[in-house]
XYZ file of C-alpha atoms in Angstrom:
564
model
C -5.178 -22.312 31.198
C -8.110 -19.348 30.976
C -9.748 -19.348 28.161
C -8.678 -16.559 25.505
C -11.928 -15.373 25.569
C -14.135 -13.814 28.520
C -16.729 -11.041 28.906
C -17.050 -10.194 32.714
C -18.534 -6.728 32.925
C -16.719 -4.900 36.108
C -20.474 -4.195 37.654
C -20.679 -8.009 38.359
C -17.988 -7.956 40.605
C -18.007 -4.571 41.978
C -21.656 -5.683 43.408
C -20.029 -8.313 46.021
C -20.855 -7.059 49.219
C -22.912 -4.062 47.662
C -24.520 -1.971 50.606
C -27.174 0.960 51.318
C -23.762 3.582 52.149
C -21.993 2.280 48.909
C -25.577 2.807 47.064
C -26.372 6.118 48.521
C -22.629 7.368 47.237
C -23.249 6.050 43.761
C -26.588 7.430 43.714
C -25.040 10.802 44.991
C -22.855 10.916 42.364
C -25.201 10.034 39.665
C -26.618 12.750 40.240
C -23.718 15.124 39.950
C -22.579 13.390 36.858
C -26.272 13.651 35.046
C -26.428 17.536 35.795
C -22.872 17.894 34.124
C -23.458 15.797 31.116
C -26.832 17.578 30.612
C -25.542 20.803 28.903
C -22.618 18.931 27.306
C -24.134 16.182 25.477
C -26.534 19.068 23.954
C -23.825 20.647 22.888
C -21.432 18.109 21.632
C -24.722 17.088 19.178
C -25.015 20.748 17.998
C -21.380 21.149 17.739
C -21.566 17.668 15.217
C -24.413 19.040 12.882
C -26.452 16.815 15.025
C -29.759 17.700 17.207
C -29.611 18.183 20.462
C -31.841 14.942 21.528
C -28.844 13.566 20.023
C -26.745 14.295 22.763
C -28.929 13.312 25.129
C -30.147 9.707 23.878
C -26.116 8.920 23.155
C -25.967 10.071 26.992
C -28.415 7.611 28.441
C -28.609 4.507 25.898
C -24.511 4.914 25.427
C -24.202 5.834 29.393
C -25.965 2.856 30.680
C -24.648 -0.301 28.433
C -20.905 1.565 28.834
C -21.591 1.740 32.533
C -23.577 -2.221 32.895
C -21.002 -3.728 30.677
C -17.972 -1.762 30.972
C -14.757 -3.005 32.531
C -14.069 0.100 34.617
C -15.828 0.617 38.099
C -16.334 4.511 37.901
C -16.514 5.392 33.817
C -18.899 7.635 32.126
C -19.611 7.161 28.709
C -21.634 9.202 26.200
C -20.576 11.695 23.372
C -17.421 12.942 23.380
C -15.779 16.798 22.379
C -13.368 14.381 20.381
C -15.349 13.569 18.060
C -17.288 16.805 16.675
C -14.819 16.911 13.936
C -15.006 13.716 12.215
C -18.899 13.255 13.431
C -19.327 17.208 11.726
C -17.493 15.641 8.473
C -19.275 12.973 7.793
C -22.553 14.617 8.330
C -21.807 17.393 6.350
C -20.146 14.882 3.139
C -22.328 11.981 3.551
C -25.001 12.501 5.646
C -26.800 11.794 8.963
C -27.913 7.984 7.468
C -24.303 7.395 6.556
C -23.527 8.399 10.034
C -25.283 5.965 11.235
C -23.758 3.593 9.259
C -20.205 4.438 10.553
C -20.785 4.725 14.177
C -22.095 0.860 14.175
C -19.502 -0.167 11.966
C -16.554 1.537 14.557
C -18.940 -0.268 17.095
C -18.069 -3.884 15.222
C -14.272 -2.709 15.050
C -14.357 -1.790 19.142
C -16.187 -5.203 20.032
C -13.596 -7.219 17.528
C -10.487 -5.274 18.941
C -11.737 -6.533 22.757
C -12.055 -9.873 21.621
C -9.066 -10.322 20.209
C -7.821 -8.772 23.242
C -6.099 -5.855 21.911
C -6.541 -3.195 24.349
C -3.383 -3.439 25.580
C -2.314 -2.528 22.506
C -3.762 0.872 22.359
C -0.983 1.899 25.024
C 1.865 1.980 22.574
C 0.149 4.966 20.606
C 2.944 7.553 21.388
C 2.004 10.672 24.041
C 3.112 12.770 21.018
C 0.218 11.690 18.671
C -2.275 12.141 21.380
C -1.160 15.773 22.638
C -1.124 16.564 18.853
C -4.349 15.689 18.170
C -6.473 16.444 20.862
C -5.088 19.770 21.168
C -5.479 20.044 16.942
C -9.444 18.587 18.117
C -9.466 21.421 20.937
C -8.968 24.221 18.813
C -11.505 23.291 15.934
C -13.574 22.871 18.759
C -13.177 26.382 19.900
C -13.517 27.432 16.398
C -16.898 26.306 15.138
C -18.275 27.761 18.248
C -17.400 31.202 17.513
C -20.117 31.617 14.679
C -22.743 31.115 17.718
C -20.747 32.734 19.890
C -20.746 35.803 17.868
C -24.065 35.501 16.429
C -23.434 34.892 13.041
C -25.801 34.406 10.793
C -24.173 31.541 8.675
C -26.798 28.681 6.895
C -24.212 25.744 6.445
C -20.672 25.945 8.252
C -18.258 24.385 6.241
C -16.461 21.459 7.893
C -12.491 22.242 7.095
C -10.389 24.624 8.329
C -9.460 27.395 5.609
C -13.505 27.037 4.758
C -14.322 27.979 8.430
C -12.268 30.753 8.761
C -13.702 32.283 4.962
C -17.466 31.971 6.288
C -16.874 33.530 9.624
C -14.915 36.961 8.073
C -17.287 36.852 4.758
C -20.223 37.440 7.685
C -18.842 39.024 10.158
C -21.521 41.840 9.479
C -24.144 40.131 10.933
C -23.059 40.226 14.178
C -25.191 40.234 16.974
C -23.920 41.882 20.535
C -26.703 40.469 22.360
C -25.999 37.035 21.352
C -21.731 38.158 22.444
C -22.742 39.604 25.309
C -24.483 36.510 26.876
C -22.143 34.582 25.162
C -19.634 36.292 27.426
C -21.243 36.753 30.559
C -22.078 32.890 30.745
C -18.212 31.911 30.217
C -17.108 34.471 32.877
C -19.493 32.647 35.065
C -18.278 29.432 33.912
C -14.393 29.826 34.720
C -15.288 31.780 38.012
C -17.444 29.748 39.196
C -15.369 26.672 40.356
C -12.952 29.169 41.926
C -14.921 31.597 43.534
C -16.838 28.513 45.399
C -13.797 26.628 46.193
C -12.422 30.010 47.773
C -15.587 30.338 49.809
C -16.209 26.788 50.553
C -12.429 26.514 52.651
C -13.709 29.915 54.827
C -17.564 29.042 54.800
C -17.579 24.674 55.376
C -21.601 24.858 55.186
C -21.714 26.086 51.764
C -18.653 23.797 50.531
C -21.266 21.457 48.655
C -21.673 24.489 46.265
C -18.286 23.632 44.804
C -19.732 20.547 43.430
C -22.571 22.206 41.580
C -20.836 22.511 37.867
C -20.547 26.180 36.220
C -21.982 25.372 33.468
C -25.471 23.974 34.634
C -25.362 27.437 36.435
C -24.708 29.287 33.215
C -27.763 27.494 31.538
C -30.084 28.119 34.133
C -29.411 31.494 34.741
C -29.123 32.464 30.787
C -32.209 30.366 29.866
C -34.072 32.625 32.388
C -32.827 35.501 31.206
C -33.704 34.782 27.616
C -37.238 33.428 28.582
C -37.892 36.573 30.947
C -36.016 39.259 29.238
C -36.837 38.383 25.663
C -33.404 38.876 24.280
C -32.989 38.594 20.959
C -30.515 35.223 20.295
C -31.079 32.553 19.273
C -32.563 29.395 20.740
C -32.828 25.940 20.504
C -35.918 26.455 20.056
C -35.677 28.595 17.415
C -33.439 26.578 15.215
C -34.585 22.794 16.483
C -38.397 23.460 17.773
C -36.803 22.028 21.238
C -36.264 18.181 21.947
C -38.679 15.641 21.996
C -39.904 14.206 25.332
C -39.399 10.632 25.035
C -36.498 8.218 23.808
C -36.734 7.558 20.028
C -38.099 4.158 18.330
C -35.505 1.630 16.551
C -35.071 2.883 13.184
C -32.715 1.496 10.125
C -30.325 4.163 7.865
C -31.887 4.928 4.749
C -28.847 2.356 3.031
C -26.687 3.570 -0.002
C -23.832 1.577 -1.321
C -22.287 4.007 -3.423
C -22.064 6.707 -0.468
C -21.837 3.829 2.406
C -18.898 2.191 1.087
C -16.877 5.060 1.520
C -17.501 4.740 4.996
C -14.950 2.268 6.366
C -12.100 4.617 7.045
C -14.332 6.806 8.729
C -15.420 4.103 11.245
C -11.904 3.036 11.876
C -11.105 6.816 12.631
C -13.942 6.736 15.344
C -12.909 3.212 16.599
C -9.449 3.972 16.951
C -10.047 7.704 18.747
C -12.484 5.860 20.793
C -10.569 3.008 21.860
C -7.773 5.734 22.511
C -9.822 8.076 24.362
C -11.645 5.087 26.710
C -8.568 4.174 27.481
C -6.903 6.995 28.935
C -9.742 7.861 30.449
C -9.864 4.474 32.694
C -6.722 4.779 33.599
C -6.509 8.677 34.855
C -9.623 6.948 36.668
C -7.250 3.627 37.989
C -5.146 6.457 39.540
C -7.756 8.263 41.284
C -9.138 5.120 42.662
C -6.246 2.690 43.435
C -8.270 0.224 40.858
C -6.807 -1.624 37.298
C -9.833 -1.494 34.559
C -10.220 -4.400 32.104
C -9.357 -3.092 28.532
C -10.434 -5.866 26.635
C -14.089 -5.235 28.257
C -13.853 -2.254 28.167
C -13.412 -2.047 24.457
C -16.308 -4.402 24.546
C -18.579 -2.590 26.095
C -17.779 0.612 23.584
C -18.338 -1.666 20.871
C -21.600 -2.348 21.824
C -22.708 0.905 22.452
C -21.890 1.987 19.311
C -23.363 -0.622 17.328
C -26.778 -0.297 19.624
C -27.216 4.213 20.067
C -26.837 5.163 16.430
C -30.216 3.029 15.682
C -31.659 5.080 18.693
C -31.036 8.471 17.294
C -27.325 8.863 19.042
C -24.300 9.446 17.868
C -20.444 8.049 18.482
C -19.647 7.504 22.346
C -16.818 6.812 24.414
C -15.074 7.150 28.181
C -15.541 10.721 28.886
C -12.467 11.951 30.856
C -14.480 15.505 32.637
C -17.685 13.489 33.164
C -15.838 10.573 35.149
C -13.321 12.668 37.510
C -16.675 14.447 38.621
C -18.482 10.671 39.192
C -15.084 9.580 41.076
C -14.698 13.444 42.770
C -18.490 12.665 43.813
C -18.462 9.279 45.842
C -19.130 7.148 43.169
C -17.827 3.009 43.481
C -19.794 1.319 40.776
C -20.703 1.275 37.694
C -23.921 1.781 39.225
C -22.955 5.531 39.154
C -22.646 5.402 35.766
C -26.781 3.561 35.282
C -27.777 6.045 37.744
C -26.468 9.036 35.691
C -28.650 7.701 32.660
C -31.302 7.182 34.459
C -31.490 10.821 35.367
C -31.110 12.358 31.810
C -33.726 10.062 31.040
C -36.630 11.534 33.373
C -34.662 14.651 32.541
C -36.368 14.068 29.008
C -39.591 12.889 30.113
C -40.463 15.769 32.041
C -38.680 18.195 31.108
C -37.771 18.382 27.577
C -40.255 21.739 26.953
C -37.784 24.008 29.155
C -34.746 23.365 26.309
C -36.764 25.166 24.058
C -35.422 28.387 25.738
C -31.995 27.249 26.106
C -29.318 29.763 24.328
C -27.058 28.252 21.858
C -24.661 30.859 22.520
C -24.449 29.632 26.480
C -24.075 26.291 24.901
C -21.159 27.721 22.262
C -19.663 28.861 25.748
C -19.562 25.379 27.525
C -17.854 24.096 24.285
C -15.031 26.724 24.477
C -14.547 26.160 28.197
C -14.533 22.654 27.469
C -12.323 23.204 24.491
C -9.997 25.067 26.751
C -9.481 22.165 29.381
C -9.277 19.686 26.657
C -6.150 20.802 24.883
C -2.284 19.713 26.807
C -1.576 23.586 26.348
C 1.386 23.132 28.731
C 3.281 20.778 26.404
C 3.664 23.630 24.129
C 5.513 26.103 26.348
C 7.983 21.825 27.394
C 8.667 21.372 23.811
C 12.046 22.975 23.826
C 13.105 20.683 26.664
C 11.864 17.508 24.737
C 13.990 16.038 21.628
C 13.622 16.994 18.102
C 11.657 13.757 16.897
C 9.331 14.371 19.826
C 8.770 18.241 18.776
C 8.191 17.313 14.756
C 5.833 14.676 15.739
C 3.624 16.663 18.591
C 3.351 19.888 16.064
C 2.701 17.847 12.877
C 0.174 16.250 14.140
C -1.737 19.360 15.914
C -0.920 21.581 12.232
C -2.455 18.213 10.249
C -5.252 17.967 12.784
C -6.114 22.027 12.405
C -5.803 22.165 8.516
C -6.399 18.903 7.165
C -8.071 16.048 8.580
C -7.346 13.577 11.816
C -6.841 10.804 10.293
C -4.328 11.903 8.239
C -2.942 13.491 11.053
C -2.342 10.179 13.283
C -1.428 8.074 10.436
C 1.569 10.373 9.684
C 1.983 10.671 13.276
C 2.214 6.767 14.295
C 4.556 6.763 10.997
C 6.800 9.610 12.394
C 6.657 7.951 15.724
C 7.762 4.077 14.222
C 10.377 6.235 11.821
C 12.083 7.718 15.241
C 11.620 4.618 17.029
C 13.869 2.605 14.347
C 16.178 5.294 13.935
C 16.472 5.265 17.787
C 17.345 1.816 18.136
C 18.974 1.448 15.571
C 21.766 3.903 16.954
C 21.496 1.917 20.222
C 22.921 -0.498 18.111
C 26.792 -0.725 17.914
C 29.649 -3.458 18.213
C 32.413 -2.414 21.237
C 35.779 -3.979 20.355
C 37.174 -5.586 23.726
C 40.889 -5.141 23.980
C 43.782 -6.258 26.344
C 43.562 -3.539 28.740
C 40.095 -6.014 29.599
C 40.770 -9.126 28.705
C 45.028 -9.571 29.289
C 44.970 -12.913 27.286
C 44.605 -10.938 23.983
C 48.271 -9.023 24.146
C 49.649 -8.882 21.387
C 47.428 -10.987 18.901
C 45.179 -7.369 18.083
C 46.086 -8.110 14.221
C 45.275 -11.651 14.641
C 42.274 -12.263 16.799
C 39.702 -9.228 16.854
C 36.868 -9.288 19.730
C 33.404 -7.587 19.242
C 31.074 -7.210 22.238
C 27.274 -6.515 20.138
C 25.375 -4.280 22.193
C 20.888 -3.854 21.313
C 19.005 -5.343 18.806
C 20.361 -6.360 15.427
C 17.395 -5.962 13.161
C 16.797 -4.301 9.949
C 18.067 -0.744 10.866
C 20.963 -1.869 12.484
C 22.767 -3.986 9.133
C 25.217 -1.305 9.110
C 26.678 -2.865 12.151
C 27.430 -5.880 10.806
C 28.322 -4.475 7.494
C 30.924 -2.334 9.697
C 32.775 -5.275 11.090
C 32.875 -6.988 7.401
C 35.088 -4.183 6.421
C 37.317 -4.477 9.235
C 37.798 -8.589 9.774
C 41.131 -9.936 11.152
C 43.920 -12.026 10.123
C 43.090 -15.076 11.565
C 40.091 -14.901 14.458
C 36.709 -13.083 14.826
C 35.301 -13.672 17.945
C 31.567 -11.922 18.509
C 29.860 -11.900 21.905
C 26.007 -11.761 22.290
C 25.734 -11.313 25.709
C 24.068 -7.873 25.042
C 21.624 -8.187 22.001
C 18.076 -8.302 23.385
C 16.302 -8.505 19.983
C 17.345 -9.981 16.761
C 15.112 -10.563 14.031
C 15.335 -12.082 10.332
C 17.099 -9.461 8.408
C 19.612 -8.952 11.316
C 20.542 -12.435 10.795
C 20.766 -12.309 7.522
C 23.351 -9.370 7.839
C 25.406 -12.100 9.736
C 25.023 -14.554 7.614
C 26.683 -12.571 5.226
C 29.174 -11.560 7.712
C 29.639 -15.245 8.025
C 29.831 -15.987 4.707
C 32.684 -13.028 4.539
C 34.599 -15.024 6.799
C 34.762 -17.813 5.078
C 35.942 -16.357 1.790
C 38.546 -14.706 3.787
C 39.921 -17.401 5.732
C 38.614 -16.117 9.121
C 37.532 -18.048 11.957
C 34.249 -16.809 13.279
C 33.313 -17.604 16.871
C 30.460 -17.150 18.534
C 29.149 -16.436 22.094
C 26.900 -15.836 24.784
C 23.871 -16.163 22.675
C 20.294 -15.246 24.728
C 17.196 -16.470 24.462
C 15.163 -14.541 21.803
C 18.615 -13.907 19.496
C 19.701 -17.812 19.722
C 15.976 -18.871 18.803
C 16.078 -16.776 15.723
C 19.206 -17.820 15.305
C 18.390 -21.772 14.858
C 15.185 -20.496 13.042
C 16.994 -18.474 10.426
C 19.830 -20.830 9.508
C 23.040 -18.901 11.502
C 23.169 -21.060 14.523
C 24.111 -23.891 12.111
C 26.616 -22.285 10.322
C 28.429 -20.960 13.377
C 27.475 -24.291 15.569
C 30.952 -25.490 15.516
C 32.256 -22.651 17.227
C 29.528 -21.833 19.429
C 30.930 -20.658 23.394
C 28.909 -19.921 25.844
C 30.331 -16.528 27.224
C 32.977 -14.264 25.882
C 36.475 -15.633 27.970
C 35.402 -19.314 26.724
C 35.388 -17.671 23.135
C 39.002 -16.018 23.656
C 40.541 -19.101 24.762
C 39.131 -20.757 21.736
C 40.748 -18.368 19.439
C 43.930 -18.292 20.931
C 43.954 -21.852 21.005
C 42.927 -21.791 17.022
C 46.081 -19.629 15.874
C 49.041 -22.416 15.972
C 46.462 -24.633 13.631
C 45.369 -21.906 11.569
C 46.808 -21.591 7.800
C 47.711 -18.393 6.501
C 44.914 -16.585 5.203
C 44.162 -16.348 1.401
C 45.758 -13.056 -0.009
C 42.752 -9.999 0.758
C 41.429 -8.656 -2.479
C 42.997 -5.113 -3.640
């Protein structure tokens, strides 16, 4: 038997028979991947109250130990759009220190939840929770970037919904066109450019590398020029930050409060849980394009210890990044030496380049985010929901309204609750007792007032009482005969509901057979007490059970007179 516990990072075994063509492709896409996640880790920091540097030293410390101990050949970690609400929250309530706090605490939770080997687990979250709230993420996205995308002159953006909305119309007079006019021009780039290259890469092959050069890192070059050369008036990162430093930060401990840091628990479970969610479902959209299976008990291992190493570095929350890793896979990439490579080129990105940010435009970065925004959100599921059921619908739109106006996790707690609610009420009408008649089973003609025969059909658990409940109201003269065969699941209060129904039979003068017990059902069965009480007329299948009955009547007394 394998021990419960192991930590085997994918890289170890994606190395075996590791050659210069593999290593070229990895390094190839590396490459790619580093130029993408350039402009979007700055931005996902800004977006989060953060610095830019940020971004970038969540992109290379979180980037490498997700990629070196991950349990996914072809993943990209670093900061994610998914969390620039809750990471925007927290700074704004409690601070960056607190922040800190939280993201190694959700780092503990991510490590613990891969030990105890619960990434499996993660998989039962229902799709209608995750559409709800990464589309409710999506569009809170898209709407703190419109104060730089406008050029608003706001000091502190408030962190909730209605508060957003009330600073962006109480300033809408300081609007700046230059600021919406490069603003504009750099997403029209953006969404052309993948298309327009595609288009000419199929009638031009030579040029069909283009394709592969991201829109974005073509935005931010070409509006970074223009603001350097042109002068234009907008503002900078440079302006607001003084630019990045050029060099990773040293280890440094949280200035530590209790009375502010013990409110930070149910943050850090928010950012474990959308982390281990998000990871997830990025590996496996990355399984499919591969024809691999990730580890998601190393996986979760490897986020852990990300997050419990970058925020001491100067980073900020980081998980699987879905955009980030079908570019590495799109790009050649098979290792996680990809991933290392991808780090390693932000990193010299840094070193020798960090004075050139200076002139970067945050309203080409506010851009990014709403193109990013825009791919994020499941807007298709919106214009499905009248072909999906009612639970489904409630769920999917509670969740994205709670998401927009209140908070996230409130949002997937009631969603998970909503979800369990339909998912009892669901089985529970799955649940339901078939009487078998003559017309099936010729022995029984003519005894229908004497001997009555219930096939059970689903689980018999603590939504489904009403089923046994049902067939206490209706018991026979003489014989009740109840067939198993078809209940997959029973658990302690279902058998307590026939216990009673036993009990009822008793008092009545009924004889209650049983039959065709299964596995699970007859184990709880013996565990809760039943199987002994209905052990002396226990049959193994339905037609043994009949017989039985039948042979029961001649010896049977007549029943005690039924209560008015």
């Amino acid at each position: 038997m394998a021990h419960p516990f192991t930590f085997r990072p994918r890289l170890l075994d994606a190395l075996a028979g590791y050659d210069r063509a593999r290593f070229l492709g990895d390094l190839s896409a590396g490459l790619t991947v580093a130029v993408v996640a350039l402009p979007l880790a700055m931005a996902f920091a800004i977006a989060s109250g953060l610095k830019p540097e940020a971004g970038l030293f969540t992109a290379i410390i979180a980037g490498f130990l997700i990629s070196l101990l991950g349990g996914s050949r072809v993943q990209i970690g670093g900061p994610a759009g998914a969390f620039i609400v809750i990471v925007y929250g927290i700074v704004q309530q409690y601070g960056v220190g607190n922040l800190i706090i939280a993201t190694a605490l959700s780092g503990v939770l991510l490590f613990v939840m891969g030990l105890l080997r619960l990434g499996t687990l993660v998989r039962f979250i229902p799709m209608a929770v995750v559409i709800g709230f990464t589309n409710g993420i999506a569009v809170l996205i898209g709407l703190s970037q419109v104060k730089d995308f406008l050029g608003l002159s706001i000091a502190k953006m408030p962190g909730d919904f209605f508060g957003i909305l009330g600073a962006l119309w109480a300033h809408l007079d300081t609007f700046n066109p230059w600021t919406f006019g490069l603003a504009l021009a750099s997403l029209a780039l953006i969404v052309a450019w993948q298309h327009a290259l595609s288009a000419l890469g199929a009638r031009v092959p030579g040029l069909a590398w283009l394709a592969r050069v991201p829109g974005s890192i073509v935005a931010l070059v070409l509006a970074t020029a223009a603001v350097a050369l042109l002068k234009l008036p907008v503002e900078t990162i440079g302006s607001r930050f003084g630019g990045i430093p050029a060099a990773l930060p040293a280890f440094a401990l949280p200035d530590f409060s209790w009375e502010s840091a013990r409110f930070m628990l149910m943050p850090a479970v928010t950012l474990a849980l959308l982390g281990a969610i998000e990871s997830l479902l990025c590996a496996r959209v990355a399984d499919g394009m591969i024809g691999d299976r990730h580890d998601p008990n190393q996986e979760l291992m490897a986020q852990g210890a990300a997050n419990f190493v970058v925020p001491f570095f100067g980073g900020m929350p980081a998980t699987g990044t879905i955009a980030r890793t079908v570019v590495n896979v799109k790009s050649g990439a098979t290792s996680p030496v990809a991933g290392i490579v991808h780090a390693g080129v932000l990193l010299l990105v840094i070193l020798a380049a960090a004075p050139l940010a200076a002139s970067i435009p945050l309203a080409t970065l506010a851009a990014i985010l709403m193109f990013v925004a825009w791919n994020m959100g499941e807007w298709r599921e919106f214009a499905h929901l009248r072909q999906l059921t009612v639970p489904y619908r409630i769920t999917l739109l509670s969740v994205f309204f709670l998401t927009v106006v209140f908070d996230l996790t409130v949002a997937v707690q009631f969603g998970i609750f909503a979800a369990c609610v339909n998912f009892i009420w669901r089985i529970s009408s799955l649940s339901h007792a078939e009487r078998l008649t003559a017309a099936s089973h010729p022995p029984l003609a003519g005894l229908e007032e004497a001997v009555q025969v219930w096939r059970l059909y689903g689980a018999i658990f603590f939504g489904a009482t009403k089923m046994a409940e049902a067939l206490e109201d209706q018991l026979p003269r003489r014989v009740l005969v109840l067939d198993f065969k078809n209940v997959i699941y029973m658990d302690t209060t279902g058998a307590d509901s026939l216990r009673n129904l036993v009990d009822a039979c008793r008092e009545r003068g009924v004889r209650l057979i049983a039959a065709g017990f299964m596995a699970q059902p007859l184990e709880m069965a013996r565990r809760t007490g039943l199987l002994a009480q209905v052990q002396a007329d226990l049959q193994p299948d339905v037609t043994s059970a009949i017989a039985a009955a039948i042979a029961a009547l001649p010896e049977a007394g007549a029943p005690p007179p039924r209560p008015a």
